[in-house]
Amino acid sequence: MKSSRLVKGHTRLALATLMSLTLMACGSDGKDGEDGKDGVIGVNIDATPTLKVKFTDAKVEAGKVTVDFMLTNANGVAVLGLNKDYDLRFGIAQLTHVTETIGEGEEAREADWGFQWQAYINSLKQPSSVPDGVDNLIPSPQYQAGVEAASACETCLVDNGDGSYSYSYQVNIAEVTEPLAIAYDADATQRATLELKLPQITANAHYDWQPSSGKTEGIQTRNVVTIDACYTCHQPDSLELHGGRRIALENCASCHTATSGDPESGNSVEFTYLIHAIHRGAERHTYDADGNEVPAPYKIVGYGGSVHDYGVVGFPRKPASDCSVCHQEGSGAPDNADLFKAEKSNTACVACHTEKPSSHHSSTDCMACHNTDNTYHGTGSAAKRHGDVMQAYTLAAELSVKVLEVSSNAGKMTFKVQVLDKDGNAMEQSFIDQSSRMIVGWDIDKDYPAYNEASYSQRRIRLSEGSFDATSKSYTLTPAFDMPTSPDGKSFEIWSALEACFNNGGYGVADIQLTDCATDGVRSVAIQQEPYRFVWGNNGVDSGMDAVARRAIIDPTKCQSCHGKEIHHYDNGVNCQTCHTPDKTLRNDADYPGGKIPSSFAWKAHEREGHFLKYAGLKSGTVLKTDCATCHAESSGSVTGITLGRSADRVWRYGDISNGGADIWVSSDAGSCLSCHQKYLSDAAKSHIQANGGILDGMDEADVRNRAKEACATCHTPAQLMQVHGN
């Protein structure tokens, strides 16, 4: 049996060997086939939470424009599946050199307005839905630039299947004769724009090139400002215009062209005009036939006859002649950042000042007189006239304030102060506004003095309320407040709100300079000086100790980047918290529930109408206080200025909205929330605050401090607060 199995095993082996030899004799089975193409790595367009668009090429053949572009997410992964039925639109414009003959005969002059965008896609709009009872509307037919929708063409959009796409324009830019004739020039810079709005995200892009050479660099440009300049005051989410479709400044500028207007109002919507007229806001005025100054608000009529009255806009930059808030030059600036100084346009002048800026002259040709090379006698160029306003602030910044000889006598603080010129010499009092003040505070490492310990009015003193020594050119000042009971070891500050006097610029004024304050028509400007901070000890300054700074809540540079040199009053930096303490007295306000509102700095900042345009002003939503990073201090990418739990002893004074505004006292973190949310606070929110140790109904400050055990910071971190506010 064993022998039989062995024979069968050998037989099978022999057969296998024979078959192998037979196959080898038949030859090779051939080369392996080539590897197939790798599959495309991408994300579907409906699923991507982020989106970037980048043009890669553009060309013009016989007037037909074709552009290539890529869609990716924030990580560079291809976004797939775009088709014509998405909300996808394309614009096309040419940068045209514009000249104009102004006047007739011997009075004629050739004006060079430089390079302006001219859209190829335009329509003529007739006035419709003109609202009744609205003044300053002059309905008239107007051209409007536009874009073309990809959905109107079956074959224009091509999907290459890898996140790259091409689009062939429907308009032939070499054959545009109606409603405006546009002469295509292959040597001129062309701009293609794209707008793609998805339910979850919006993306814009633009591409500038010269068709004759294919160049994208070294060609004529008109890039004057950047969207980042807008974000100085506005938040990115607040500038999603035209239904949220348009978010890129370059797309705005090449569509809001000089030939575009609003038919219902008759007003221009050219980008330069529109921006300047809107931001001039409530200060835009003109003069009637009798020489009276009258308001001239910029108005636009939107869909369905809705009126956008920009006369309610309060431009925060003061003085408004400080063009640098938008026209930012220097490192990182756009190519044509200095174009606003080139005297190439009357548009901005008329947009701000109207066609009749004073009672004695009217013109739309401002550059004829206000120019650098051939200035009409006494007027000065636009740069000089704006510069005259700003020069006083430049000169005031060269001055300084020096505090010396701080002491206490009979429970009152006394100190001396000098105003120094740019060379450090004490100045005569004639150049200093004698009604301007010095302000004292202590417990500056906390939240400044308790109001019932020393009111704001007691801690400030005018120069005129002290004495002036002509020899040392110093003032001796003794404010009205009583020194704190135990001042030793407390951190103090003496803060300057002093102002120097300057002449005004204008017709015939050669230079701005320090001027005797008794002169008619002078203006006073705050001297910029850091507060003098010190620790009290031994009846004066303890030179062996350093004052402790208050926790960082706001970033003053953010305030001033938007507001400029003036915010409201006492414009030496941002020291509002010195006077507007959490426990400061209430003010009457018949429009607020209960009839009383706080006067703390937090309340003033959070409730200021201009800080939240969702409900205030034009209700445009173009400024949103819900983005805490707009004002608050940041560190390592976190908005640390809104960190809770850092000042447990702080107590806020509020008015009881259900009891005629009677004083109620609120715990530290809860009071911060109420500065925005008091009149919207639900019963559930009140219960949540109180369940976590917050006090909303304190009888006085001591009552709150005895009962408060806030645990808000446990859950409400800065990141969580930003998230719940929509950031």
Short mmCIF file of C-alpha atoms in Angstrom, two decimals, residues 5-481:
data_model
loop_
_atom_site.label_atom_id
_atom_site.label_comp_id
_atom_site.label_asym_id
_atom_site.label_seq_id
_atom_site.Cartn_x
_atom_site.Cartn_y
_atom_site.Cartn_z
CA ARG A 5 1.14 5.67 -2.92
CA LEU A 6 4.82 6.38 -3.61
CA VAL A 7 4.49 5.45 -7.30
CA LYS A 8 1.44 7.68 -7.67
CA GLY A 9 3.33 10.57 -6.06
CA HIS A 10 6.27 10.21 -8.46
CA THR A 11 3.86 10.04 -11.42
CA ARG A 12 2.20 13.34 -10.47
CA LEU A 13 5.56 15.05 -10.07
CA ALA A 14 6.70 13.87 -13.51
CA LEU A 15 3.53 15.13 -15.15
CA ALA A 16 3.92 18.57 -13.52
CA THR A 17 7.51 18.81 -14.71
CA LEU A 18 6.52 17.86 -18.24
CA MET A 19 3.80 20.50 -18.34
CA SER A 20 6.22 23.17 -17.17
CA LEU A 21 8.72 22.25 -19.88
CA THR A 22 5.98 22.30 -22.45
CA LEU A 23 4.90 25.82 -21.43
CA MET A 24 8.48 27.08 -21.53
CA ALA A 25 8.86 25.68 -24.96
CA CYS A 26 5.85 27.73 -26.09
CA GLY A 27 7.68 31.09 -25.23
CA SER A 28 7.05 34.16 -22.92
CA ASP A 29 3.60 35.34 -21.90
CA GLY A 30 4.48 38.96 -22.97
CA LYS A 31 5.16 42.29 -21.17
CA ASP A 32 3.09 43.47 -18.27
CA GLY A 33 0.56 46.13 -19.19
CA GLU A 34 1.15 49.83 -18.30
CA ASP A 35 -0.11 51.12 -14.97
CA GLY A 36 -3.41 52.93 -15.18
CA LYS A 37 -3.64 56.68 -14.35
CA ASP A 38 -3.93 57.55 -10.69
CA GLY A 39 -7.42 58.50 -9.66
CA VAL A 40 -8.08 62.20 -8.97
CA ILE A 41 -7.82 63.12 -5.31
CA GLY A 42 -10.44 65.74 -4.62
CA VAL A 43 -13.46 66.87 -2.66
CA ASN A 44 -16.91 67.39 -4.08
CA ILE A 45 -17.94 71.00 -4.48
CA ASP A 46 -21.07 70.47 -2.37
CA ALA A 47 -19.04 69.12 0.54
CA THR A 48 -16.11 71.54 0.72
CA PRO A 49 -16.22 73.96 3.66
CA THR A 50 -13.43 76.10 2.14
CA LEU A 51 -12.85 77.26 -1.41
CA LYS A 52 -10.10 79.03 -3.32
CA VAL A 53 -10.15 80.11 -6.96
CA LYS A 54 -7.03 80.83 -8.98
CA PHE A 55 -6.92 81.89 -12.61
CA THR A 56 -4.08 80.16 -14.45
CA ASP A 57 -4.35 81.62 -17.97
CA ALA A 58 -6.41 83.82 -20.25
CA LYS A 59 -6.42 84.55 -23.96
CA VAL A 60 -8.37 86.50 -26.57
CA GLU A 61 -8.88 85.12 -30.05
CA ALA A 62 -10.94 87.17 -32.49
CA GLY A 63 -12.57 88.89 -29.53
CA LYS A 64 -13.54 85.68 -27.75
CA VAL A 65 -12.11 85.46 -24.23
CA THR A 66 -11.22 82.11 -22.68
CA VAL A 67 -9.96 81.76 -19.13
CA ASP A 68 -8.55 78.77 -17.26
CA PHE A 69 -8.89 78.43 -13.50
CA MET A 70 -8.46 76.01 -10.60
CA LEU A 71 -10.71 75.28 -7.65
CA THR A 72 -9.09 73.98 -4.46
CA ASN A 73 -9.91 73.87 -0.79
CA ALA A 74 -7.79 75.54 1.87
CA ASN A 75 -5.41 72.54 1.90
CA GLY A 76 -4.82 72.66 -1.86
CA VAL A 77 -7.03 69.64 -2.61
CA ALA A 78 -8.90 69.83 -5.91
CA VAL A 79 -12.58 70.78 -5.72
CA LEU A 80 -14.55 68.72 -8.22
CA GLY A 81 -17.95 68.89 -9.82
CA LEU A 82 -18.49 72.53 -10.77
CA ASN A 83 -21.03 72.96 -13.56
CA LYS A 84 -22.88 75.82 -15.19
CA ASP A 85 -25.93 75.50 -12.94
CA TYR A 86 -24.11 76.76 -9.88
CA ASP A 87 -24.28 80.50 -9.07
CA LEU A 88 -21.22 81.23 -11.21
CA ARG A 89 -20.66 84.59 -12.91
CA PHE A 90 -17.87 86.17 -14.94
CA GLY A 91 -16.99 89.80 -15.64
CA ILE A 92 -14.58 91.36 -18.11
CA ALA A 93 -13.19 94.91 -18.21
CA GLN A 94 -10.48 96.96 -19.87
CA LEU A 95 -8.13 99.49 -18.26
CA THR A 96 -8.51 102.48 -20.54
CA HIS A 97 -6.52 105.73 -20.65
CA VAL A 98 -9.08 108.53 -20.24
CA THR A 99 -8.64 112.13 -21.32
CA GLU A 100 -11.22 114.90 -21.53
CA THR A 101 -11.43 118.39 -23.01
CA ILE A 102 -12.98 120.67 -20.39
CA GLY A 103 -14.30 124.11 -21.30
CA GLU A 104 -14.42 125.85 -24.66
CA GLY A 105 -12.24 128.17 -26.68
CA GLU A 106 -9.42 129.83 -24.79
CA GLU A 107 -10.76 128.43 -21.53
CA ALA A 108 -10.49 124.84 -22.71
CA ARG A 109 -8.00 122.52 -21.09
CA GLU A 110 -7.06 118.92 -21.75
CA ALA A 111 -7.49 116.87 -18.60
CA ASP A 112 -5.66 113.60 -18.15
CA TRP A 113 -7.65 111.32 -15.85
CA GLY A 114 -5.19 108.45 -16.05
CA PHE A 115 -6.33 104.86 -16.43
CA GLN A 116 -9.91 103.84 -15.58
CA TRP A 117 -11.73 100.52 -15.70
CA GLN A 118 -14.39 100.15 -18.39
CA ALA A 119 -16.62 97.08 -18.35
CA TYR A 120 -17.55 95.38 -21.64
CA ILE A 121 -20.85 94.06 -20.27
CA ASN A 122 -23.33 96.92 -19.75
CA SER A 123 -27.05 97.54 -19.84
CA LEU A 124 -29.20 100.67 -20.03
CA LYS A 125 -31.59 100.86 -17.08
CA GLN A 126 -34.71 103.01 -16.96
CA PRO A 127 -35.98 104.38 -13.64
CA SER A 128 -38.57 102.15 -11.97
CA SER A 129 -40.03 101.93 -8.46
CA VAL A 130 -39.07 105.52 -7.63
CA PRO A 131 -40.21 106.04 -4.03
CA ASP A 132 -42.47 108.94 -3.12
CA GLY A 133 -41.56 111.60 -0.59
CA VAL A 134 -37.78 111.13 -0.81
CA ASP A 135 -35.76 114.26 -1.54
CA ASN A 136 -32.56 114.62 -3.58
CA LEU A 137 -33.59 111.99 -6.15
CA ILE A 138 -33.23 112.88 -9.84
CA PRO A 139 -34.42 109.81 -11.78
CA SER A 140 -32.79 109.34 -15.19
CA PRO A 141 -31.74 106.48 -17.49
CA GLN A 142 -28.35 105.11 -16.44
CA TYR A 143 -25.89 102.58 -17.76
CA GLN A 144 -24.92 99.81 -15.39
CA ALA A 145 -21.97 97.45 -15.72
CA GLY A 146 -22.62 93.79 -15.06
CA VAL A 147 -21.44 90.21 -15.30
CA GLU A 148 -22.60 87.19 -17.29
CA ALA A 149 -24.01 84.03 -15.75
CA ALA A 150 -22.45 80.73 -16.76
CA SER A 151 -25.89 79.14 -16.61
CA ALA A 152 -26.91 81.05 -19.75
CA CYS A 153 -24.53 78.99 -21.91
CA GLU A 154 -24.61 75.22 -22.31
CA THR A 155 -21.06 74.80 -23.57
CA CYS A 156 -19.04 77.72 -22.17
CA LEU A 157 -17.86 75.98 -19.00
CA VAL A 158 -15.58 72.96 -19.40
CA ASP A 159 -14.78 70.66 -16.46
CA ASN A 160 -11.42 68.92 -16.94
CA GLY A 161 -12.21 66.48 -14.15
CA ASP A 162 -9.19 67.32 -11.98
CA GLY A 163 -10.23 70.59 -10.32
CA SER A 164 -9.25 72.63 -13.38
CA TYR A 165 -11.84 74.34 -15.56
CA SER A 166 -12.04 76.65 -18.54
CA TYR A 167 -14.68 79.20 -19.44
CA SER A 168 -15.34 80.87 -22.81
CA TYR A 169 -17.11 84.21 -22.47
CA GLN A 170 -20.42 84.75 -24.18
CA VAL A 171 -19.59 88.38 -25.00
CA ASN A 172 -17.21 89.09 -27.90
CA ILE A 173 -15.17 92.00 -26.57
CA ALA A 174 -14.08 93.06 -30.07
CA GLU A 175 -17.70 93.62 -31.12
CA VAL A 176 -19.19 95.63 -28.24
CA THR A 177 -21.21 98.49 -29.73
CA GLU A 178 -24.34 98.59 -27.54
CA PRO A 179 -25.48 100.02 -25.24
CA LEU A 180 -21.96 101.46 -24.87
CA ALA A 181 -19.33 101.17 -27.58
CA ILE A 182 -16.11 99.76 -26.08
CA ALA A 183 -13.04 99.64 -28.33
CA TYR A 184 -11.00 96.56 -27.48
CA ASP A 185 -7.26 97.20 -27.37
CA ALA A 186 -4.98 94.15 -27.21
CA ASP A 187 -2.22 96.32 -25.71
CA ALA A 188 -4.42 97.45 -22.82
CA THR A 189 -4.71 95.58 -19.54
CA GLN A 190 -7.77 93.35 -19.37
CA ARG A 191 -9.34 92.03 -16.17
CA ALA A 192 -11.36 88.83 -15.94
CA THR A 193 -13.38 88.33 -12.75
CA LEU A 194 -15.15 85.33 -11.28
CA GLU A 195 -17.84 85.13 -8.61
CA LEU A 196 -18.93 81.74 -7.28
CA LYS A 197 -21.50 81.59 -4.50
CA LEU A 198 -22.24 78.25 -2.89
CA PRO A 199 -24.65 77.70 0.00
CA GLN A 200 -21.71 77.21 2.37
CA ILE A 201 -18.97 79.44 0.95
CA THR A 202 -18.27 82.25 -1.53
CA ALA A 203 -15.15 82.77 -3.65
CA ASN A 204 -14.02 85.62 -5.90
CA ALA A 205 -11.00 85.89 -8.17
CA HIS A 206 -9.55 88.21 -10.80
CA TYR A 207 -6.86 87.99 -13.48
CA ASP A 208 -5.10 90.95 -15.11
CA TRP A 209 -3.17 90.44 -18.33
CA GLN A 210 -2.11 92.08 -21.59
CA PRO A 211 -3.43 90.03 -24.55
CA SER A 212 -0.87 91.26 -27.08
CA SER A 213 2.03 89.89 -25.05
CA GLY A 214 0.37 87.49 -22.62
CA LYS A 215 2.14 89.29 -19.78
CA THR A 216 0.71 89.52 -16.28
CA GLU A 217 3.65 91.42 -14.78
CA GLY A 218 5.03 94.80 -15.79
CA ILE A 219 1.72 95.91 -17.31
CA GLN A 220 -0.45 98.95 -16.57
CA THR A 221 -2.37 98.56 -13.31
CA ARG A 222 -4.90 100.42 -11.20
CA ASN A 223 -4.65 98.88 -7.74
CA VAL A 224 -5.11 101.73 -5.29
CA VAL A 225 -6.37 100.19 -2.04
CA THR A 226 -6.64 96.69 -0.63
CA ILE A 227 -9.50 94.93 1.12
CA ASP A 228 -7.27 94.74 4.20
CA ALA A 229 -7.58 98.52 4.50
CA CYS A 230 -11.35 98.09 4.64
CA TYR A 231 -10.90 95.53 7.39
CA THR A 232 -9.36 98.26 9.55
CA CYS A 233 -12.93 99.13 10.54
CA HIS A 234 -15.08 96.47 8.89
CA GLN A 235 -15.07 92.74 9.54
CA PRO A 236 -14.66 90.37 6.55
CA ASP A 237 -18.10 88.82 7.02
CA SER A 238 -19.70 92.27 6.99
CA LEU A 239 -18.55 93.15 3.46
CA GLU A 240 -20.20 90.32 1.54
CA LEU A 241 -22.19 92.51 -0.82
CA HIS A 242 -24.66 91.96 -3.66
CA GLY A 243 -26.38 89.17 -1.79
CA GLY A 244 -23.08 87.90 -0.41
CA ARG A 245 -21.72 87.20 -3.89
CA ARG A 246 -19.06 89.91 -4.13
CA ILE A 247 -16.25 89.95 -1.57
CA ALA A 248 -13.14 91.03 -3.51
CA LEU A 249 -12.29 94.70 -3.99
CA GLU A 250 -10.87 94.09 -7.47
CA ASN A 251 -14.21 92.68 -8.60
CA CYS A 252 -16.01 95.73 -7.20
CA ALA A 253 -13.70 98.24 -8.90
CA SER A 254 -13.95 96.73 -12.38
CA CYS A 255 -17.75 96.64 -12.28
CA HIS A 256 -18.50 99.99 -10.56
CA THR A 257 -17.15 101.97 -13.53
CA ALA A 258 -17.36 105.65 -14.44
CA THR A 259 -20.31 105.07 -16.80
CA SER A 260 -22.40 103.29 -14.15
CA GLY A 261 -25.23 104.98 -12.28
CA ASP A 262 -28.40 104.40 -10.30
CA PRO A 263 -31.47 105.25 -12.44
CA GLU A 264 -33.87 105.91 -9.57
CA SER A 265 -31.63 108.47 -7.83
CA GLY A 266 -29.55 109.64 -10.78
CA ASN A 267 -26.40 109.22 -8.68
CA SER A 268 -23.14 107.74 -9.89
CA VAL A 269 -22.13 104.34 -8.54
CA GLU A 270 -18.58 104.56 -9.87
CA PHE A 271 -16.35 102.96 -7.25
CA THR A 272 -14.36 106.05 -6.27
CA TYR A 273 -17.49 108.20 -6.09
CA LEU A 274 -19.57 105.60 -4.26
CA ILE A 275 -16.96 104.90 -1.56
CA HIS A 276 -16.18 108.55 -0.82
CA ALA A 277 -19.83 109.66 -0.86
CA ILE A 278 -20.94 106.82 1.43
CA HIS A 279 -18.19 107.45 3.97
CA ARG A 280 -18.79 111.21 3.97
CA GLY A 281 -22.14 110.24 5.45
CA ALA A 282 -23.92 112.79 7.62
CA GLU A 283 -21.21 115.39 7.00
CA ARG A 284 -21.88 115.63 3.25
CA HIS A 285 -23.45 118.99 2.50
CA THR A 286 -23.88 121.58 -0.23
CA TYR A 287 -25.20 125.16 -0.54
CA ASP A 288 -28.52 126.34 -1.91
CA ALA A 289 -29.12 129.33 -4.18
CA ASP A 290 -29.31 131.66 -1.16
CA GLY A 291 -25.93 130.52 0.15
CA ASN A 292 -27.31 128.42 2.99
CA GLU A 293 -25.57 125.18 3.92
CA VAL A 294 -27.92 122.23 3.44
CA PRO A 295 -27.46 118.46 3.82
CA ALA A 296 -26.62 116.51 0.66
CA PRO A 297 -26.76 112.84 1.70
CA TYR A 298 -25.78 110.26 -0.87
CA LYS A 299 -28.75 108.04 -1.70
CA ILE A 300 -29.24 104.93 -3.77
CA VAL A 301 -32.55 103.23 -4.55
CA GLY A 302 -32.32 99.46 -4.38
CA TYR A 303 -34.61 96.62 -5.36
CA GLY A 304 -38.32 97.25 -4.94
CA GLY A 305 -37.80 100.97 -4.32
CA SER A 306 -35.90 100.51 -1.05
CA VAL A 307 -33.96 103.67 -0.20
CA HIS A 308 -30.37 103.46 1.04
CA ASP A 309 -29.84 106.84 2.71
CA TYR A 310 -26.15 107.15 3.53
CA GLY A 311 -26.83 110.39 5.36
CA VAL A 312 -27.11 108.26 8.51
CA VAL A 313 -23.52 107.04 8.15
CA GLY A 314 -21.12 108.28 10.82
CA PHE A 315 -17.60 108.03 9.42
CA PRO A 316 -15.45 107.09 12.44
CA ARG A 317 -12.17 108.50 11.16
CA LYS A 318 -11.48 111.91 12.65
CA PRO A 319 -10.43 114.12 11.11
CA ALA A 320 -12.04 112.85 7.92
CA SER A 321 -9.29 114.44 5.85
CA ASP A 322 -6.92 111.70 7.04
CA CYS A 323 -6.85 109.72 3.80
CA SER A 324 -4.36 107.20 5.20
CA VAL A 325 -7.06 105.05 6.81
CA CYS A 326 -7.92 103.69 3.35
CA HIS A 327 -5.01 104.86 1.20
CA GLN A 328 -2.28 102.92 2.95
CA GLU A 329 1.22 103.30 1.52
CA GLY A 330 4.55 101.68 2.34
CA SER A 331 5.48 98.03 2.73
CA GLY A 332 2.92 95.66 1.27
CA ALA A 333 0.92 98.45 -0.34
CA PRO A 334 -0.71 97.92 -3.75
CA ASP A 335 1.11 99.02 -6.90
CA ASN A 336 -0.78 102.29 -7.28
CA ALA A 337 -1.21 103.20 -3.62
CA ASP A 338 -0.09 106.78 -4.23
CA LEU A 339 -2.51 107.39 -7.09
CA PHE A 340 -4.83 109.39 -4.81
CA LYS A 341 -2.16 112.11 -4.73
CA ALA A 342 -1.65 112.23 -8.50
CA GLU A 343 -4.39 114.83 -9.24
CA LYS A 344 -5.93 112.55 -11.86
CA SER A 345 -9.57 112.84 -10.84
CA ASN A 346 -12.29 115.22 -9.67
CA THR A 347 -14.46 112.29 -8.71
CA ALA A 348 -13.38 111.89 -5.09
CA CYS A 349 -13.55 115.66 -4.53
CA VAL A 350 -17.16 115.94 -5.74
CA ALA A 351 -18.17 112.75 -3.98
CA CYS A 352 -17.08 114.18 -0.61
CA HIS A 353 -17.67 117.90 -1.08
CA THR A 354 -20.43 117.95 -3.76
CA GLU A 355 -20.47 120.24 -6.79
CA LYS A 356 -20.98 123.29 -4.58
CA PRO A 357 -18.65 122.88 -1.60
CA SER A 358 -18.99 126.48 -0.40
CA SER A 359 -21.44 129.33 -0.78
CA HIS A 360 -19.25 131.28 -3.20
CA HIS A 361 -18.21 128.78 -5.84
CA SER A 362 -19.48 125.77 -7.73
CA SER A 363 -17.52 123.47 -9.99
CA THR A 364 -16.94 119.89 -10.98
CA ASP A 365 -13.43 120.65 -12.22
CA CYS A 366 -11.67 120.87 -8.86
CA MET A 367 -8.24 120.03 -10.30
CA ALA A 368 -8.28 123.17 -12.43
CA CYS A 369 -7.52 125.22 -9.30
CA HIS A 370 -6.52 122.72 -6.62
CA ASN A 371 -3.35 121.38 -8.22
CA THR A 372 0.35 121.39 -7.49
CA ASP A 373 1.73 122.92 -10.70
CA ASN A 374 -0.70 125.75 -11.46
CA THR A 375 -2.53 126.45 -8.23
CA TYR A 376 -5.13 129.21 -8.20
CA HIS A 377 -3.93 131.95 -5.83
CA GLY A 378 -4.61 131.17 -2.20
CA THR A 379 -6.37 127.85 -2.65
CA GLY A 380 -3.61 125.27 -2.37
CA SER A 381 -3.59 121.80 -3.84
CA ALA A 382 -5.82 119.05 -2.50
CA ALA A 383 -2.78 117.53 -0.80
CA LYS A 384 -2.00 120.82 0.94
CA ARG A 385 -5.58 121.49 2.04
CA HIS A 386 -5.93 118.01 3.51
CA GLY A 387 -2.41 118.26 4.88
CA ASP A 388 -3.20 121.54 6.66
CA VAL A 389 -5.84 119.72 8.70
CA MET A 390 -3.44 116.92 9.62
CA GLN A 391 -0.40 119.14 10.23
CA ALA A 392 -1.69 120.32 13.61
CA TYR A 393 -1.73 116.71 14.82
CA THR A 394 1.80 116.18 13.56
CA LEU A 395 3.01 119.27 15.40
CA ALA A 396 1.08 118.38 18.57
CA ALA A 397 2.77 114.98 18.59
CA GLU A 398 6.12 116.75 18.97
CA LEU A 399 4.99 118.26 22.29
CA SER A 400 5.01 116.45 25.62
CA VAL A 401 3.63 116.79 29.13
CA LYS A 402 5.81 116.43 32.23
CA VAL A 403 4.46 115.74 35.72
CA LEU A 404 6.66 116.59 38.72
CA GLU A 405 6.64 117.21 42.48
CA VAL A 406 3.71 114.96 43.42
CA SER A 407 2.77 115.30 47.10
CA SER A 408 -0.10 115.24 49.56
CA ASN A 409 -1.17 117.90 52.05
CA ALA A 410 -4.21 117.82 54.32
CA GLY A 411 -5.62 114.83 52.46
CA LYS A 412 -5.34 116.44 49.01
CA MET A 413 -2.93 115.60 46.19
CA THR A 414 -0.89 118.39 44.65
CA PHE A 415 1.37 118.14 41.63
CA LYS A 416 3.03 120.33 39.05
CA VAL A 417 2.87 119.99 35.29
CA GLN A 418 4.76 121.51 32.36
CA VAL A 419 4.10 121.39 28.64
CA LEU A 420 7.36 120.93 26.72
CA ASP A 421 8.12 121.85 23.13
CA LYS A 422 9.89 119.54 20.67
CA ASP A 423 13.26 120.55 22.15
CA GLY A 424 12.19 119.78 25.71
CA ASN A 425 11.74 123.41 26.78
CA ALA A 426 8.78 124.45 28.95
CA MET A 427 6.20 126.40 26.92
CA GLU A 428 4.34 129.63 27.53
CA GLN A 429 0.76 129.18 28.68
CA SER A 430 -0.61 131.27 25.78
CA PHE A 431 -0.27 128.28 23.40
CA ILE A 432 -2.03 125.84 25.73
CA ASP A 433 -5.80 125.61 26.07
CA GLN A 434 -6.38 126.68 29.68
CA SER A 435 -9.71 124.85 29.82
CA SER A 436 -8.04 121.48 29.11
CA ARG A 437 -7.50 119.10 31.99
CA MET A 438 -5.29 116.70 33.91
CA ILE A 439 -6.95 113.58 35.37
CA VAL A 440 -5.89 111.47 38.36
CA GLY A 441 -6.67 107.81 39.06
CA TRP A 442 -5.53 105.02 41.35
CA ASP A 443 -6.10 101.30 41.70
CA ILE A 444 -5.18 101.35 38.02
CA ASP A 445 -4.13 97.71 38.29
CA LYS A 446 -7.77 96.92 39.08
CA ASP A 447 -10.62 99.04 37.73
CA TYR A 448 -9.75 102.54 38.93
CA PRO A 449 -11.21 104.24 42.03
CA ALA A 450 -14.68 103.32 43.24
CA TYR A 451 -17.06 106.04 42.10
CA ASN A 452 -18.39 106.58 45.61
CA GLU A 453 -14.81 107.04 46.79
CA ALA A 454 -13.91 109.69 44.23
CA SER A 455 -16.21 110.69 41.40
CA TYR A 456 -14.91 111.37 37.93
CA SER A 457 -15.62 115.10 38.20
CA GLN A 458 -13.53 115.30 41.40
CA ARG A 459 -10.51 113.60 39.80
CA ARG A 460 -10.13 116.00 36.87
CA ILE A 461 -8.89 119.58 37.02
CA ARG A 462 -8.52 122.34 34.43
CA LEU A 463 -5.28 124.27 34.07
CA SER A 464 -7.26 127.43 34.75
CA GLU A 465 -8.21 126.02 38.17
CA GLY A 466 -4.57 125.90 39.22
CA SER A 467 -1.78 128.47 39.34
CA PHE A 468 0.90 129.20 36.74
CA ASP A 469 4.48 130.11 37.59
CA ALA A 470 5.89 132.22 34.77
CA THR A 471 9.50 131.56 35.78
CA SER A 472 9.40 127.74 35.67
CA LYS A 473 6.46 127.78 33.25
CA SER A 474 4.71 125.17 35.36
CA TYR A 475 1.20 124.76 36.70
CA THR A 476 0.43 123.73 40.27
CA LEU A 477 -2.78 121.71 40.48
CA THR A 478 -4.79 120.36 43.42
CA PRO A 479 -7.81 118.30 42.33
CA ALA A 480 -10.93 118.22 44.52
CA PHE A 481 -10.89 114.53 45.55
#
